[in-house]
Amino acid sequence: MTDEEDAPRTGDERRGEEADALRRLLAECETRQNETIVLAARLRHEINNPLTGLLGQTQLLLRGKLGDAERRRVQTIEQLAMRIKDSVAELRHIQPPDKTNSQS
């Protein structure tokens, strides 16, 4: 150990080290947040593409001649697909924070 390592740290040095640790932690949190935002956008896209096709096909089927049982089944598929669509739409709320309002 050097003499500098043996010397007691001042309050300013400790606060500086704590501030550095907080900055590193904040940077790590921001990185994870950005990764989550990117993942949410990718998931929305990857789910919405086939879902749009599924809904389109159910609507085409419902325009045609179907028996009562088949019509109910297709309507059930359409309703369930709409539930998925609504759930996926909630992912749009995962956005980066507005930094202009958080810096006061």
Coordinates of N, CA and C in Angstrom, one line a residue:
M1 N 0.8 -1.2 0.0 CA 0.0 0.0 0.0 C 0.9 1.2 0.0
T2 N 0.4 2.3 -0.6 CA 1.1 3.5 -0.7 C 0.7 4.4 0.5
D3 N 1.4 5.4 0.7 CA 1.0 6.4 1.8 C -0.3 7.0 1.6
E4 N -0.6 7.2 0.3 CA -2.0 7.8 0.0 C -3.1 6.9 0.3
E5 N -2.9 5.5 0.1 CA -3.9 4.6 0.5 C -4.1 4.4 2.0
D6 N -3.0 4.7 2.7 CA -3.1 4.6 4.2 C -3.6 5.8 4.8
A7 N -3.6 6.9 4.1 CA -4.0 8.2 4.7 C -5.6 8.2 4.9
P8 N -6.1 8.7 6.0 CA -7.5 8.7 6.2 C -8.1 9.7 5.1
R9 N -9.3 9.3 4.7 CA -10.0 10.1 3.7 C -10.8 11.2 4.3
T10 N -10.8 12.3 3.6 CA -11.5 13.5 4.2 C -13.0 13.3 3.8
G11 N -13.8 14.1 4.4 CA -15.2 14.1 4.1 C -15.5 14.4 2.7
D12 N -14.8 15.3 2.1 CA -14.9 15.7 0.7 C -14.6 14.5 -0.2
E13 N -13.5 13.8 0.1 CA -13.2 12.6 -0.7 C -14.2 11.5 -0.6
R14 N -14.8 11.3 0.6 CA -15.8 10.3 0.7 C -17.1 10.7 -0.1
R15 N -17.4 12.0 0.0 CA -18.6 12.4 -0.7 C -18.3 12.3 -2.2
G16 N -17.1 12.6 -2.6 CA -16.8 12.5 -4.1 C -16.9 11.0 -4.5
E17 N -16.4 10.1 -3.7 CA -16.5 8.7 -4.0 C -18.0 8.2 -4.1
E18 N -18.8 8.7 -3.1 CA -20.2 8.4 -3.1 C -20.9 8.9 -4.3
A19 N -20.5 10.2 -4.7 CA -21.1 10.8 -5.9 C -20.7 10.0 -7.1
D20 N -19.5 9.5 -7.2 CA -19.1 8.7 -8.4 C -19.8 7.4 -8.4
A21 N -20.0 6.8 -7.3 CA -20.8 5.5 -7.2 C -22.2 5.8 -7.6
L22 N -22.8 6.9 -7.2 CA -24.2 7.2 -7.6 C -24.3 7.4 -9.1
R23 N -23.3 8.1 -9.7 CA -23.3 8.4 -11.1 C -23.2 7.1 -11.9
R24 N -22.3 6.2 -11.4 CA -22.2 4.9 -12.1 C -23.5 4.1 -12.0
L25 N -24.2 4.1 -10.9 CA -25.4 3.4 -10.7 C -26.5 4.1 -11.6
L26 N -26.6 5.4 -11.6 CA -27.5 6.1 -12.5 C -27.3 5.7 -13.9
A27 N -26.1 5.7 -14.4 CA -25.7 5.3 -15.8 C -26.2 3.9 -16.1
E28 N -26.0 3.0 -15.1 CA -26.4 1.6 -15.3 C -27.9 1.5 -15.4
C29 N -28.6 2.3 -14.6 CA -30.1 2.3 -14.6 C -30.6 2.9 -15.9
E30 N -30.0 3.9 -16.4 CA -30.4 4.5 -17.7 C -30.2 3.6 -18.8
T31 N -29.1 2.8 -18.8 CA -28.8 1.8 -19.8 C -29.9 0.8 -19.8
R32 N -30.2 0.2 -18.6 CA -31.3 -0.8 -18.5 C -32.6 -0.2 -19.0
Q33 N -32.9 1.0 -18.6 CA -34.2 1.6 -19.0 C -34.2 1.7 -20.6
N34 N -33.1 2.2 -21.2 CA -33.1 2.3 -22.6 C -33.3 0.9 -23.3
E35 N -32.7 -0.1 -22.7 CA -32.8 -1.5 -23.3 C -34.3 -1.9 -23.2
T36 N -34.9 -1.6 -22.1 CA -36.3 -1.9 -21.9 C -37.2 -1.2 -22.9
I37 N -36.9 0.1 -23.2 CA -37.7 0.9 -24.1 C -37.6 0.3 -25.5
V38 N -36.3 -0.1 -25.9 CA -36.1 -0.7 -27.2 C -36.8 -2.1 -27.3
L39 N -36.7 -2.9 -26.3 CA -37.4 -4.2 -26.3 C -38.9 -4.0 -26.4
A40 N -39.5 -3.0 -25.7 CA -41.0 -2.8 -25.8 C -41.4 -2.4 -27.2
A41 N -40.6 -1.6 -27.8 CA -40.9 -1.2 -29.2 C -40.8 -2.3 -30.2
R42 N -39.8 -3.2 -30.0 CA -39.6 -4.3 -30.8 C -40.7 -5.3 -30.6
L43 N -41.1 -5.5 -29.4 CA -42.2 -6.5 -29.1 C -43.5 -6.0 -29.7
R44 N -43.8 -4.7 -29.6 CA -45.0 -4.1 -30.2 C -45.0 -4.4 -31.7
H45 N -43.9 -4.2 -32.4 CA -43.8 -4.4 -33.8 C -44.0 -5.9 -34.2
E46 N -43.3 -6.7 -33.5 CA -43.3 -8.2 -33.8 C -44.6 -8.8 -33.5
I47 N -45.4 -8.3 -32.5 CA -46.7 -8.9 -32.2 C -47.7 -8.2 -33.2
N48 N -47.6 -6.9 -33.4 CA -48.7 -6.3 -34.2 C -48.7 -6.7 -35.7
N49 N -47.5 -7.0 -36.2 CA -47.5 -7.5 -37.6 C -48.4 -8.7 -37.9
P50 N -48.1 -9.8 -37.2 CA -49.0 -11.0 -37.4 C -50.4 -10.8 -36.9
L51 N -50.6 -10.0 -35.9 CA -51.9 -9.8 -35.3 C -52.8 -9.0 -36.3
T52 N -52.2 -8.1 -37.1 CA -53.0 -7.4 -38.1 C -53.5 -8.4 -39.1
G53 N -52.6 -9.3 -39.5 CA -53.0 -10.3 -40.5 C -54.1 -11.2 -39.9
L54 N -54.0 -11.6 -38.7 CA -55.0 -12.4 -38.1 C -56.3 -11.7 -38.0
L55 N -56.3 -10.5 -37.6 CA -57.6 -9.7 -37.5 C -58.2 -9.5 -38.9
G56 N -57.4 -9.3 -39.9 CA -57.9 -9.1 -41.3 C -58.5 -10.4 -41.8
Q57 N -57.9 -11.5 -41.5 CA -58.5 -12.8 -41.9 C -59.8 -13.1 -41.2
T58 N -59.9 -12.8 -39.9 CA -61.1 -13.1 -39.2 C -62.2 -12.2 -39.8
Q59 N -61.9 -10.9 -40.1 CA -62.9 -10.0 -40.6 C -63.4 -10.5 -42.0
L60 N -62.5 -11.0 -42.8 CA -62.9 -11.6 -44.1 C -63.8 -12.8 -44.0
L61 N -63.4 -13.6 -43.0 CA -64.3 -14.8 -42.8 C -65.7 -14.4 -42.3
L62 N -65.7 -13.4 -41.5 CA -67.0 -13.0 -41.0 C -67.9 -12.3 -42.1
R63 N -67.3 -11.9 -43.1 CA -68.1 -11.3 -44.3 C -68.7 -12.5 -45.1
G64 N -68.1 -13.6 -45.0 CA -68.6 -14.7 -45.8 C -69.8 -15.5 -45.2
K65 N -70.2 -16.5 -45.8 CA -71.3 -17.4 -45.3 C -70.7 -18.4 -44.4
L66 N -71.1 -18.3 -43.1 CA -70.6 -19.3 -42.1 C -71.9 -19.8 -41.4
G67 N -71.7 -21.0 -40.9 CA -72.8 -21.5 -40.0 C -72.7 -20.8 -38.7
D68 N -73.7 -20.9 -37.9 CA -73.7 -20.3 -36.5 C -72.5 -20.6 -35.7
A69 N -72.2 -21.9 -35.6 CA -71.1 -22.4 -34.8 C -69.8 -21.8 -35.3
E70 N -69.6 -21.8 -36.6 CA -68.3 -21.3 -37.2 C -68.2 -19.8 -37.0
R71 N -69.3 -19.1 -37.1 CA -69.4 -17.7 -36.9 C -69.0 -17.3 -35.5
R72 N -69.5 -18.1 -34.5 CA -69.2 -17.8 -33.1 C -67.7 -18.1 -32.8
R73 N -67.2 -19.1 -33.4 CA -65.7 -19.4 -33.3 C -64.8 -18.3 -33.8
V74 N -65.2 -17.8 -35.0 CA -64.4 -16.8 -35.7 C -64.5 -15.5 -34.9
Q75 N -65.7 -15.2 -34.3 CA -65.9 -14.0 -33.5 C -65.1 -14.1 -32.2
T76 N -65.0 -15.3 -31.7 CA -64.2 -15.5 -30.5 C -62.7 -15.2 -30.8
I77 N -62.3 -15.7 -31.9 CA -60.9 -15.5 -32.3 C -60.7 -14.0 -32.5
E78 N -61.6 -13.3 -33.1 CA -61.5 -11.9 -33.3 C -61.4 -11.1 -32.0
Q79 N -62.3 -11.5 -31.0 CA -62.3 -10.8 -29.7 C -61.0 -11.1 -29.0
L80 N -60.5 -12.3 -29.0 CA -59.3 -12.6 -28.3 C -58.1 -11.8 -29.0
A81 N -58.1 -11.7 -30.3 CA -57.1 -10.9 -31.0 C -57.1 -9.5 -30.6
M82 N -58.3 -9.0 -30.5 CA -58.5 -7.5 -30.1 C -58.0 -7.3 -28.6
R83 N -58.2 -8.3 -27.8 CA -57.6 -8.2 -26.4 C -56.1 -8.1 -26.5
I84 N -55.5 -8.9 -27.3 CA -54.0 -8.9 -27.4 C -53.6 -7.5 -28.0
K85 N -54.3 -7.1 -29.0 CA -54.0 -5.8 -29.6 C -54.1 -4.7 -28.5
D86 N -55.1 -4.7 -27.7 CA -55.2 -3.7 -26.6 C -54.1 -3.8 -25.6
S87 N -53.7 -5.0 -25.3 CA -52.6 -5.2 -24.3 C -51.3 -4.7 -24.9
V88 N -51.0 -5.0 -26.2 CA -49.8 -4.6 -26.8 C -49.8 -3.1 -27.0
A89 N -50.9 -2.5 -27.2 CA -51.0 -1.0 -27.3 C -50.5 -0.3 -26.0
E90 N -50.7 -1.0 -24.9 CA -50.2 -0.4 -23.6 C -48.7 -0.3 -23.6
L91 N -48.0 -1.1 -24.4 CA -46.5 -1.0 -24.4 C -46.0 0.4 -25.0
R92 N -46.9 1.1 -25.7 CA -46.5 2.4 -26.2 C -46.2 3.4 -25.1
H93 N -46.7 3.1 -23.9 CA -46.5 4.0 -22.7 C -45.1 3.9 -22.2
I94 N -44.4 2.9 -22.6 CA -43.0 2.7 -22.2 C -42.1 3.6 -23.1
Q95 N -41.8 4.8 -22.6 CA -41.1 5.8 -23.3 C -40.0 6.3 -22.4
P96 N -39.0 6.9 -23.1 CA -37.9 7.6 -22.3 C -38.5 8.8 -21.5
P97 N -38.0 9.0 -20.3 CA -38.6 10.1 -19.5 C -38.3 11.5 -20.2
D98 N -39.2 12.4 -19.9 CA -39.0 13.7 -20.5 C -38.0 14.5 -19.6
K99 N -36.8 14.6 -20.1 CA -35.7 15.2 -19.3 C -35.9 16.7 -19.1
T100 N -36.7 17.3 -19.9 CA -36.8 18.8 -19.7 C -37.6 19.1 -18.5
N101 N -38.5 18.1 -18.1 CA -39.3 18.4 -16.9 C -38.6 17.8 -15.6
S102 N -37.7 16.9 -15.8 CA -37.0 16.3 -14.6 C -35.8 17.1 -14.1
Q103 N -35.3 18.1 -14.9 CA -34.2 18.8 -14.5 C -34.6 20.2 -14.0
S104 N -34.7 20.3 -12.7 CA -35.2 21.6 -12.1 C -34.1 22.2 -11.3

